[in-house]
Short mmCIF file of C-alpha atoms in Angstrom, two decimals:
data_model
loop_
_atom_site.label_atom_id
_atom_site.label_comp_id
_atom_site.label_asym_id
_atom_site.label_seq_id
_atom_site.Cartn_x
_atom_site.Cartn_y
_atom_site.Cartn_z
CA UNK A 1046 123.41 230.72 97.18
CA UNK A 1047 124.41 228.19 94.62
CA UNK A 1048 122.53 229.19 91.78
CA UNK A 1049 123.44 233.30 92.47
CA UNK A 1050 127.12 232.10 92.55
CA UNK A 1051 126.27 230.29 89.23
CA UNK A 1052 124.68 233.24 87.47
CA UNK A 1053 127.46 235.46 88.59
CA UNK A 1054 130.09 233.36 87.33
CA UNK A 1055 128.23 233.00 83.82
CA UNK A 1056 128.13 236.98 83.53
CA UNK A 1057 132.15 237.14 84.07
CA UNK A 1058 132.74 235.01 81.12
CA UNK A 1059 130.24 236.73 79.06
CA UNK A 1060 131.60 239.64 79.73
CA UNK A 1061 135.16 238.60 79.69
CA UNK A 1062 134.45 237.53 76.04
CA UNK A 1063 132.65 240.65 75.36
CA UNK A 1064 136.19 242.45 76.15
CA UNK A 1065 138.22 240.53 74.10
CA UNK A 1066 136.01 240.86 71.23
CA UNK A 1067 137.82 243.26 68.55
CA UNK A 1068 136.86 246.94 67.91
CA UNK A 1069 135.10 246.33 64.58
CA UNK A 1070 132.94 243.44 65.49
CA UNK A 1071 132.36 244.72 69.27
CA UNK A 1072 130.52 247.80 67.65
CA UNK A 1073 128.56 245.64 64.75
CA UNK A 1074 126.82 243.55 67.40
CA UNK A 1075 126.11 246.96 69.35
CA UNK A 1076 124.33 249.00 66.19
CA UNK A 1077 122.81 244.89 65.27
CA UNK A 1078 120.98 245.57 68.59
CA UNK A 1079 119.76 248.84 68.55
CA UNK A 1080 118.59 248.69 64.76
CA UNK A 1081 116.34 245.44 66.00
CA UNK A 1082 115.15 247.68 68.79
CA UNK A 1083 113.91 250.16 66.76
CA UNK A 1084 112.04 247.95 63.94
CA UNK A 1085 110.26 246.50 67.12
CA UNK A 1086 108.80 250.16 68.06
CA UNK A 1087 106.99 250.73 64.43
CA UNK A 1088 103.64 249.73 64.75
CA UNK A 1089 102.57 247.03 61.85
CA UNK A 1090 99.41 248.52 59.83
CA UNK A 1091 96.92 245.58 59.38
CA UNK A 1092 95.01 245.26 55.80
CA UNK A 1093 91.68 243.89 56.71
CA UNK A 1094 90.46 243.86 53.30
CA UNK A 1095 93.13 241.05 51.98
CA UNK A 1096 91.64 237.64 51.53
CA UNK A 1097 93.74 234.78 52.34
CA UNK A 1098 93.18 231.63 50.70
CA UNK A 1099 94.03 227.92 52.29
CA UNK A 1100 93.05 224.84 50.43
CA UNK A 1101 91.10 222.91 53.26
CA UNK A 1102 91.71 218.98 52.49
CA UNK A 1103 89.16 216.72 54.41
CA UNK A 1104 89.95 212.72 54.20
CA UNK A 1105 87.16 211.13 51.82
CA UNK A 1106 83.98 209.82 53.49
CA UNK A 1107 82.52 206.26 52.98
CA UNK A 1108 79.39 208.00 52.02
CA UNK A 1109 81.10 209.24 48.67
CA UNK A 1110 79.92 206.63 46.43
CA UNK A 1111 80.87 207.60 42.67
CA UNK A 1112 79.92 210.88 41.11
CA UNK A 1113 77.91 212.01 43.90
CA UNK A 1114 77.37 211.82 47.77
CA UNK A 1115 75.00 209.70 49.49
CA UNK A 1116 73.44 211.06 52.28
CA UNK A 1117 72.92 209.23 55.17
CA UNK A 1118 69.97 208.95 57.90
CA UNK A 1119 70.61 209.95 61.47
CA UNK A 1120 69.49 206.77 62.45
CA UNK A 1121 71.93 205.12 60.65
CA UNK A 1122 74.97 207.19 61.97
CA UNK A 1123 74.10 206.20 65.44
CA UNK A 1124 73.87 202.79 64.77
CA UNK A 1125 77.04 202.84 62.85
CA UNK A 1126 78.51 204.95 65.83
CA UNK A 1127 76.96 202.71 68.41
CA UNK A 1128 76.06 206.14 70.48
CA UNK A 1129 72.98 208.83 70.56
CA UNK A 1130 72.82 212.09 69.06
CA UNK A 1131 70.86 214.58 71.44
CA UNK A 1132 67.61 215.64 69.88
CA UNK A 1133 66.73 218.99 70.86
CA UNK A 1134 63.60 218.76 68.15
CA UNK A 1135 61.10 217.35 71.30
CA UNK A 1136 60.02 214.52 68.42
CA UNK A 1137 59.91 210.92 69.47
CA UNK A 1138 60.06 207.97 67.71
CA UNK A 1139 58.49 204.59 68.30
CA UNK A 1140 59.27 201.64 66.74
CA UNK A 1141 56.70 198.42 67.27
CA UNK A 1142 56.77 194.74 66.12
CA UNK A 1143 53.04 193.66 65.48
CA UNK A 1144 52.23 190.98 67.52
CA UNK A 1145 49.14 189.09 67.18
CA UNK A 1146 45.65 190.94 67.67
CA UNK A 1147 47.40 194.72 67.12
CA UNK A 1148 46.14 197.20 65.66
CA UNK A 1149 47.03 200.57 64.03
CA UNK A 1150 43.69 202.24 65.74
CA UNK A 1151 44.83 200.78 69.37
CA UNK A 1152 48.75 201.71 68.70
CA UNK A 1153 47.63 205.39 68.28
CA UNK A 1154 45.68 205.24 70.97
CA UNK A 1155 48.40 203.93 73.09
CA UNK A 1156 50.58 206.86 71.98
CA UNK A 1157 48.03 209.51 71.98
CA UNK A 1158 47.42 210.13 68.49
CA UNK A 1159 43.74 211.20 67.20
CA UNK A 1160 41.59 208.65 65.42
CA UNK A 1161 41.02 211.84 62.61
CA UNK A 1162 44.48 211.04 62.02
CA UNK A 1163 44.58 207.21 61.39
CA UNK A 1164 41.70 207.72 59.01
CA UNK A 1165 43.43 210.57 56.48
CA UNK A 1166 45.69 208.07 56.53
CA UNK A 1167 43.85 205.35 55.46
CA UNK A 1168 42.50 207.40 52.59
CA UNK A 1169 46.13 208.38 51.57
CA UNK A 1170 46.32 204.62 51.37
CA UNK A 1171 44.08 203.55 48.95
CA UNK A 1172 46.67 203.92 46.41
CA UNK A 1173 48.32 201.42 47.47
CA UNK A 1174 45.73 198.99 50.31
CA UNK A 1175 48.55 197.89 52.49
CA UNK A 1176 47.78 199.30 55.54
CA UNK A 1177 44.39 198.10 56.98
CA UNK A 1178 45.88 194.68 58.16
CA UNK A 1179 48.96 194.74 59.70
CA UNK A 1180 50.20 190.87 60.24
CA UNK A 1181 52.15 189.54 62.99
CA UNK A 1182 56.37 190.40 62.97
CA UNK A 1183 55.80 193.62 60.40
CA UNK A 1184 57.17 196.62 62.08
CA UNK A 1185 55.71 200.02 62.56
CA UNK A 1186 58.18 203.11 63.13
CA UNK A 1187 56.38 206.34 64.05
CA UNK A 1188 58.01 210.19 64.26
CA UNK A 1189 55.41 211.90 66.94
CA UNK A 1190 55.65 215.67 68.00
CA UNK A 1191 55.49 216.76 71.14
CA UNK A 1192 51.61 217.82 70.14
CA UNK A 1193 51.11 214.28 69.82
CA UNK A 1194 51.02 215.50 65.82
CA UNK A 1195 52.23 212.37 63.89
CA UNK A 1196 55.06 213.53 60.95
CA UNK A 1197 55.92 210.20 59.77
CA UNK A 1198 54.83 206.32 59.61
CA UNK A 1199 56.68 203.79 58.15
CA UNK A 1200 55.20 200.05 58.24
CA UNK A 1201 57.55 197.43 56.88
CA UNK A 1202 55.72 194.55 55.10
CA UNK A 1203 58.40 192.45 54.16
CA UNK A 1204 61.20 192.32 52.79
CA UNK A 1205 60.56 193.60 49.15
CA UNK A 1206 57.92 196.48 50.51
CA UNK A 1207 57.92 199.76 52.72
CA UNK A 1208 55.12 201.82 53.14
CA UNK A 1209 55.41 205.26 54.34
CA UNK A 1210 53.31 208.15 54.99
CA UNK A 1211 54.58 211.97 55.84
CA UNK A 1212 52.93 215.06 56.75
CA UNK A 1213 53.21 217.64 53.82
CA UNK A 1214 51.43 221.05 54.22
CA UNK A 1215 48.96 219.01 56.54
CA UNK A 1216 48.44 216.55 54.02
CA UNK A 1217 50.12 212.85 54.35
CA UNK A 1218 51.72 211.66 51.76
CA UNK A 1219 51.70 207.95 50.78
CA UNK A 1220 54.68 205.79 49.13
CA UNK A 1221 55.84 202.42 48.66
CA UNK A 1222 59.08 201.61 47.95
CA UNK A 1223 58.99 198.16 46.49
CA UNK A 1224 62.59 196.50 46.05
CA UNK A 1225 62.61 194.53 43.18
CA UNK A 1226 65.44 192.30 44.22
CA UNK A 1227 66.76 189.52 41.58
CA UNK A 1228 65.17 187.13 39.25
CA UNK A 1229 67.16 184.14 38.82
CA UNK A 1230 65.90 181.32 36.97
CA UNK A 1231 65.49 177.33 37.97
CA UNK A 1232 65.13 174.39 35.21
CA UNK A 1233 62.73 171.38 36.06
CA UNK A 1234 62.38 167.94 33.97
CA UNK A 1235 60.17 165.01 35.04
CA UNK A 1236 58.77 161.74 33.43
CA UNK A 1237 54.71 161.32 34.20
CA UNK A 1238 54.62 157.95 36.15
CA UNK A 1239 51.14 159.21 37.72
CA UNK A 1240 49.08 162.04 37.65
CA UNK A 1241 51.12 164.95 35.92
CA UNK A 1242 50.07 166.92 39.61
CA UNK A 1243 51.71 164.06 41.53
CA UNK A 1244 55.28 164.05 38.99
CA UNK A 1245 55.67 167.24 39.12
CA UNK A 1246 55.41 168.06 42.82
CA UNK A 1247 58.37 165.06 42.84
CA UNK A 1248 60.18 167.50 40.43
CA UNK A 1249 60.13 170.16 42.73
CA UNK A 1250 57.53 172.00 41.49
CA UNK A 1251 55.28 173.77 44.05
CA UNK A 1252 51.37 173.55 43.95
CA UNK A 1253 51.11 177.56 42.61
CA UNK A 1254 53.26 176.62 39.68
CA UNK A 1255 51.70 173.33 38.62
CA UNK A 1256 48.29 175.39 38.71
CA UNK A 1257 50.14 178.41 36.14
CA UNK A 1258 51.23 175.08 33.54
CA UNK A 1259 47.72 173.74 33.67
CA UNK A 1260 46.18 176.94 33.07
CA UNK A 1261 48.74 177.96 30.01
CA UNK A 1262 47.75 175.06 28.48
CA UNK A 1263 44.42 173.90 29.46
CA UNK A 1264 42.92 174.94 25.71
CA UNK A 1265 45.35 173.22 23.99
CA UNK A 1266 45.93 170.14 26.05
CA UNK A 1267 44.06 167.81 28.14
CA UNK A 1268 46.47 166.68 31.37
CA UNK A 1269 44.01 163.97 32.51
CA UNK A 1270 43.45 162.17 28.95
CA UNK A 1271 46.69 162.99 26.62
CA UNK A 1272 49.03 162.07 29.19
CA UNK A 1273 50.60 158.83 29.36
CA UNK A 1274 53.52 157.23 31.41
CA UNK A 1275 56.63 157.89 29.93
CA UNK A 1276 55.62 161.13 28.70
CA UNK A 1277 58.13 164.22 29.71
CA UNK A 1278 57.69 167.74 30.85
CA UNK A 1279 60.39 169.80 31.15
CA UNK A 1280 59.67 173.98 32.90
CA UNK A 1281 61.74 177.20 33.53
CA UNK A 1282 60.80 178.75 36.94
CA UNK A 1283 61.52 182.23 37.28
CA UNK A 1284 61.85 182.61 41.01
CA UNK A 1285 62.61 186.40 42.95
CA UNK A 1286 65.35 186.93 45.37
CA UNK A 1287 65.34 189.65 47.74
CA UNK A 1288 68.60 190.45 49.60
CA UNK A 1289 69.64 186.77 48.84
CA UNK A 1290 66.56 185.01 50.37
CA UNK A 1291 63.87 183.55 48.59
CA UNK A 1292 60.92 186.21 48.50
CA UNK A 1293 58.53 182.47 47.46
CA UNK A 1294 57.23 185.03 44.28
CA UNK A 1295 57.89 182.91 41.13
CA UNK A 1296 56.30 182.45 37.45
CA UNK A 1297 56.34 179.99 34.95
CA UNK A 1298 58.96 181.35 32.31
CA UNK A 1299 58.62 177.86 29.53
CA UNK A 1300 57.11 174.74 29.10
CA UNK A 1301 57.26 171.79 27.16
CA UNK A 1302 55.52 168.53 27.40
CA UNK A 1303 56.32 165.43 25.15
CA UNK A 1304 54.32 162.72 24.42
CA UNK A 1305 53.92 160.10 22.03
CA UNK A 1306 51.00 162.55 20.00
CA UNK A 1307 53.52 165.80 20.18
CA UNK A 1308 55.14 168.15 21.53
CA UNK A 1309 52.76 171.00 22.90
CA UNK A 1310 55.11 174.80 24.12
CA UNK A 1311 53.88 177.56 26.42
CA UNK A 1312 56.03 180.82 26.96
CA UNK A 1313 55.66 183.97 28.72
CA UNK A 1314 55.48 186.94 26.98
CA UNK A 1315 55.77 190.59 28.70
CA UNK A 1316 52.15 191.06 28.50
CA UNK A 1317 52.02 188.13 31.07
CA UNK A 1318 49.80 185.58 28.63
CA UNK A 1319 51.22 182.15 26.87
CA UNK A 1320 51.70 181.79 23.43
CA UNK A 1321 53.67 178.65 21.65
CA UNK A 1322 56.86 178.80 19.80
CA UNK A 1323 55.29 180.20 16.85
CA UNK A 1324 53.90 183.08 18.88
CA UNK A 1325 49.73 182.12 18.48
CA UNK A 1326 48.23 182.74 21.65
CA UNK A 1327 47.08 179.98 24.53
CA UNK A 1328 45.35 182.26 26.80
CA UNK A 1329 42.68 184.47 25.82
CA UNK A 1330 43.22 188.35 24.99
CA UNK A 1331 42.33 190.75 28.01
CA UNK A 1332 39.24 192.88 28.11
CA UNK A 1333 38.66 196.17 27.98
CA UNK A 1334 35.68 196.81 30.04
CA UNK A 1335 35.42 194.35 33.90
CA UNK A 1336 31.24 194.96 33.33
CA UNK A 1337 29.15 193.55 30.90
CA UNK A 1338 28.39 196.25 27.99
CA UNK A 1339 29.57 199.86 28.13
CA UNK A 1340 27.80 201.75 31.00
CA UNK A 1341 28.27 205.15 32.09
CA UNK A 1342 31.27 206.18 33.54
CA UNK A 1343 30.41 208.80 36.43
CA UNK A 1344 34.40 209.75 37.06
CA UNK A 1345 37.37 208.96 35.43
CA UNK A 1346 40.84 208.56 35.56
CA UNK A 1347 42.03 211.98 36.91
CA UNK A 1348 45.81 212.23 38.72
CA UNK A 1349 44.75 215.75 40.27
CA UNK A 1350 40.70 215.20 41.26
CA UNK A 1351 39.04 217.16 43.82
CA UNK A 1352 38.03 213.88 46.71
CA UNK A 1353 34.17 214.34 46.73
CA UNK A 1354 33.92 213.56 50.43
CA UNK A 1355 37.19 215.03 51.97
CA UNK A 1356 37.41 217.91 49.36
CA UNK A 1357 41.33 217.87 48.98
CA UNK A 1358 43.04 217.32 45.41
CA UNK A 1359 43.74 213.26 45.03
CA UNK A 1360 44.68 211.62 42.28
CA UNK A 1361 41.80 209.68 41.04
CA UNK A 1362 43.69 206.40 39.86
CA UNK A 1363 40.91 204.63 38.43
CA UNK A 1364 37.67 204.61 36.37
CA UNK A 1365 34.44 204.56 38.12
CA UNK A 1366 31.27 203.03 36.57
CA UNK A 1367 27.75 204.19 36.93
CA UNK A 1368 26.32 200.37 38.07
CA UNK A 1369 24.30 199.38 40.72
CA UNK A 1370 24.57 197.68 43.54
CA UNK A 1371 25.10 193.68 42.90
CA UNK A 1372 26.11 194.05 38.91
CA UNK A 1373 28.76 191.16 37.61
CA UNK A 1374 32.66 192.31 37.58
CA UNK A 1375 34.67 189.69 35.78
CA UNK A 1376 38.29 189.60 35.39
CA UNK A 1377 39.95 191.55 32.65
CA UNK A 1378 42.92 188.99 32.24
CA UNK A 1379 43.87 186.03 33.12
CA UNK A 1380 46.13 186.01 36.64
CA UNK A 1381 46.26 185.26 40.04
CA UNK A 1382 44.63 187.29 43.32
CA UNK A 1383 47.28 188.64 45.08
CA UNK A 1384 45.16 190.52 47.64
CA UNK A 1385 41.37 190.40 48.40
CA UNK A 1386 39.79 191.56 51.11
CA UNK A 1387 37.99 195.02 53.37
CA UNK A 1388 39.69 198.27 53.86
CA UNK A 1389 37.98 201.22 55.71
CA UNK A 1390 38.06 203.55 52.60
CA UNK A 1391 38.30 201.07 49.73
CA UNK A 1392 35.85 198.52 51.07
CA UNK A 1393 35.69 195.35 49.77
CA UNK A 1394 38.61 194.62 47.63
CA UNK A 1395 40.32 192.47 44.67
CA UNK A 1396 43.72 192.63 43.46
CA UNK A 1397 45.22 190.55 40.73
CA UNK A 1398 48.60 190.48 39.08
CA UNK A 1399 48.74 189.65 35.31
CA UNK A 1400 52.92 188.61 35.20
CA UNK A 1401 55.05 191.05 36.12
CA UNK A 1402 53.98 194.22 34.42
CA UNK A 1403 50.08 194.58 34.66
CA UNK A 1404 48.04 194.54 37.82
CA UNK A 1405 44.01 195.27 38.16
CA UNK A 1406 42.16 195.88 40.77
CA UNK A 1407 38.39 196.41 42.01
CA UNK A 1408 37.17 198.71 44.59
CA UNK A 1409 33.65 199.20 46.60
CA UNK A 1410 32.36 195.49 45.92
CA UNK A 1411 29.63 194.16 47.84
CA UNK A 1412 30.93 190.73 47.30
CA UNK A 1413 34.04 188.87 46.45
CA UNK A 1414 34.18 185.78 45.01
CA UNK A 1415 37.96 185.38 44.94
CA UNK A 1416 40.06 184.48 47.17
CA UNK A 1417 43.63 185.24 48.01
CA UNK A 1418 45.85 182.96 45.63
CA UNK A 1419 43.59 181.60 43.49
CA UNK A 1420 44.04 181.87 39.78
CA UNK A 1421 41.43 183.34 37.45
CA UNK A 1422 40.97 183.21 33.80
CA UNK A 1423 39.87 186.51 31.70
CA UNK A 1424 36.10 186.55 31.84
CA UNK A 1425 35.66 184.79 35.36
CA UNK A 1426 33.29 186.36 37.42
CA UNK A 1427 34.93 187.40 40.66
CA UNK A 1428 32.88 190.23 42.43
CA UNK A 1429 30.03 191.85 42.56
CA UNK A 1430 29.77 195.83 42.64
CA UNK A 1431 28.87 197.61 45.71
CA UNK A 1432 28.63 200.75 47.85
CA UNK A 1433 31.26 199.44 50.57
CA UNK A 1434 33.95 201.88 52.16
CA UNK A 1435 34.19 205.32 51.83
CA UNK A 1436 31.18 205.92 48.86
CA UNK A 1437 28.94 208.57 47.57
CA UNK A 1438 26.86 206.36 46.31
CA UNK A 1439 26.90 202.81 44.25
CA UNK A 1440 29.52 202.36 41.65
CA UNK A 1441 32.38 200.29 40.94
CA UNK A 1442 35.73 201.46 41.13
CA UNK A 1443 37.93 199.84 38.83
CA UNK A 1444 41.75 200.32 38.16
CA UNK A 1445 44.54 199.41 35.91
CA UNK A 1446 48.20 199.68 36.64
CA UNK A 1447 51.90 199.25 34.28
CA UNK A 1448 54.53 198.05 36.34
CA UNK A 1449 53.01 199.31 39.19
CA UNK A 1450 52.26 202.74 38.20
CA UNK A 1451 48.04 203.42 37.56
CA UNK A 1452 47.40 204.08 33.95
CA UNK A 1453 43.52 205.28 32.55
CA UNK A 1454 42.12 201.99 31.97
CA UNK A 1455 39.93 202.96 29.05
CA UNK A 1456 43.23 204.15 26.85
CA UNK A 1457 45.77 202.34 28.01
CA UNK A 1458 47.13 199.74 25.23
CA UNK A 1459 46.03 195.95 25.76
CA UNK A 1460 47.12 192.68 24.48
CA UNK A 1461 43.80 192.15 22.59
CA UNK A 1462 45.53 190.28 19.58
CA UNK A 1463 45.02 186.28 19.78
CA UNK A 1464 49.24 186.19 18.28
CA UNK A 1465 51.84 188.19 19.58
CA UNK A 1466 51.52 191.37 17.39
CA UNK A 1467 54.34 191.85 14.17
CA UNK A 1468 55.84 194.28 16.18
CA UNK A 1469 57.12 192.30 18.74
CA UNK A 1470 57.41 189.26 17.23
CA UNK A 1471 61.10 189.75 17.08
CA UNK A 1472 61.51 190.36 20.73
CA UNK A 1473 59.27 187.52 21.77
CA UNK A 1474 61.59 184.67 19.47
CA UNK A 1475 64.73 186.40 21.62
CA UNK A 1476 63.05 185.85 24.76
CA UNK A 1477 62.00 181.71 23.61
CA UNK A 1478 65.01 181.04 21.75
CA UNK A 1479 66.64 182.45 25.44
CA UNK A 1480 64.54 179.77 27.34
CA UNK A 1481 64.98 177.03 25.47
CA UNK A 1482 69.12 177.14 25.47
CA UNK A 1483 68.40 177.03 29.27
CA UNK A 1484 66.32 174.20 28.93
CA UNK A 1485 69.18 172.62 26.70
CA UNK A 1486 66.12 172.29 23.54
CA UNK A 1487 68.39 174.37 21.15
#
């Protein structure tokens, strides 16, 4: 009854004020009324052909680096988002530390995948021979449909190597991303009080290293008889650093040893052989051919070959020679093996790193004679050809890569020359004069 008595009230002085409203402004707010009234009766005629434009703003993503945007992987987001996206795809993915006595054949047979499979994949792998021997804390990420089809592998070597393989019109497709991290270099000075291996393992030099100073030098200087107490060596270690740990990959940038005879110089030149500070060469120039003579080459270096055995185009990275079984490979260069051992397609193996920008390597051998970390001089015998792997028939498969990338061994340009050629000459005196102000000799 309150609130009616309230309401009625209200009305009385709205309407008392109404009254005493005069004539001419009474009648304005009456037409003010009905002329609102009206408008509100036409119906509004809609253009649906005008465009309206907004400017849409959205805040700027962390993935905007620079000039473009960097996409990231869904894996990523949900670790960065600490949550799970729903896949509706069916596709699951493993992940696997190796532990000791794995496999990659027991692995797929643990997750249902067919033995056809692990096989095109080691033959998509001989470009690279990474994936025969997995070793103990490597891991293995697989994408598996719900066919039990596997899309992608990933095997994670180390730090400084990835190797992946995806399915690509039903053919897998190999890479390996290779990080190349930083080189930073380390000085070393000793005085010979002993053997020059004992002084400079006091220096801090490690066994690998020694072994690259002897072998610079060995033509030119004899460690056991010219040396003397007293005598000095001072070295420039290159040593590589991937995400700020020590990858244990180094080579011998400079040396110098003084004695009471001379001074005797080794430096590295790109072509990953020693000369001295006038640029004559310590080493011995590669060679051209890993056989003795010139025989027949029965395939050669082809990036789009037709495979002989699984009849899809591969690139044929190497040259293959017409030899029989047991014939004498030597070394091309002097180096050190980096890898040497079996691999279901490749067979027997050798791989050996000449510095930092050539690598060779030697498929299908019957026999190595190598083994893993040892250092070889050009001409040493270190195999012997076979039929081993996946073969037509006896040959030996031999390969030559720049910076990592295969080249066609037979026209590819060598350091041949015994002095660094006039070409270069000017670039090589950069690189020493570079060493020695870090050595504090100039």
């Amino acid at each position: 009854m309150s609130l009616l008595f309230q309401c009625k009230t209200m009305f009385k002085k709205v309407l008392s004020f109404v009254n005493h409203l005069p004539r001419f402004h009474f009648w304005a707010i009456i037409s003010l009324f009905f002329f609102l009234f009206i408008i509100s009766l036409i119906p509004i005629k809609l253009d649906r052909d005008t465009k309206i434009k907004r400017e849409l703003i959205l805040p700027i993503s962390d993935s905007l680096k620079g000039e473009y945007a960097v996409a990231e992987p869904l894996k990523a987001i949900r670790d960065h988002n600490n949550k799970l996206f729903p896949d509706f795809s069916g596709n699951r993915e493993v992940d696997i530390t190796i532990a000791a006595g794995d496999t990659l054949s027991e692995i797929f047979s643990n997750e249902g995948i067919s033995a056809a499979i692990l096989q095109e994949l080691l033959e998509a792998d001989t470009e690279y021979l990474r994936l025969a021997n997995l070793l103990p804390g490597q891991q293995v990420q697989l994408l598996i449909s719900p066919s039990s089809q596997l899309l992608s592998l990933k095997v994670i070597i180390d730090r400084a190597n990835t190797l992946s393989f995806v399915l690509k019109d039903d053919i897998y497709i190999s890479n390996l991303e290779v990080k190349e991290g930083e080189w930073r270099n380390s000085f070393y000075k000793g005085s010979v009080t002993g053997s020059f291996y004992i002084s400079a393992k006091k220096s801090g030099l490690t066994a690998s290293q020694i072994q690259q100073i002897s072998g610079a030098l060995q033509d030119k200087f004899d460690f056991n008889r010219q040396l003397r107490a007293g005598d000095t060596f001072h070295v420039l270690v290159a040593k590589q650093y991937i995400e700020g740990a020590y990858s244990f990959d180094s080579e011998v940038l400079a040396v110098i040893i003084k004695t009471r005879s001379g001074n005797y110089t080794a430096f590295l030149n790109e072509d990953g052989r020693y000369y001295d500070k006038n640029g004559k060469g310590l080493t011995k120039a590669y060679r051209r051919y890993p056989v003795n003579g010139r025989p027949r080459i029965s395939s050669r270096f082809n990036p789009h070959r037709l495979h002989p055995i699984t009849k899809r185009v591969r690139p044929h990275n190497g040259t293959d020679f017409a030899v029989s079984v047991g014939t004498k490979v030597y070394a091309v260069g002097d180096g050190v093996v980096i890898r040497a051992g079996y691999h279901p397609a490749a067979g027997n193996y050798i791989v050996i790193k000449h510095g930092r920008k050539y690598t060779s390597r030697f498929l299908h051998l019957s026999k190595i004679l190598v083994r893993k970390g040892q250092r070889v001089e050009m001409g040493k015998l270190i195999a012997r050809s076979g039929n081993t792997g996946r073969s037509t028939g006896a040959h030996l498969h031999y390969e030559f890569h720049v910076y990592n990338k295969p080249v066609n061994a037979m026209k590819v340009n060598l350091p041949l020359s015994q002095e660094v050629p006039k070409k270069e000459i000017d670039v090589f005196n950069a690189r020493r004069d570079l060493s020695l102000r870090e050595m504090n000799e100039l």
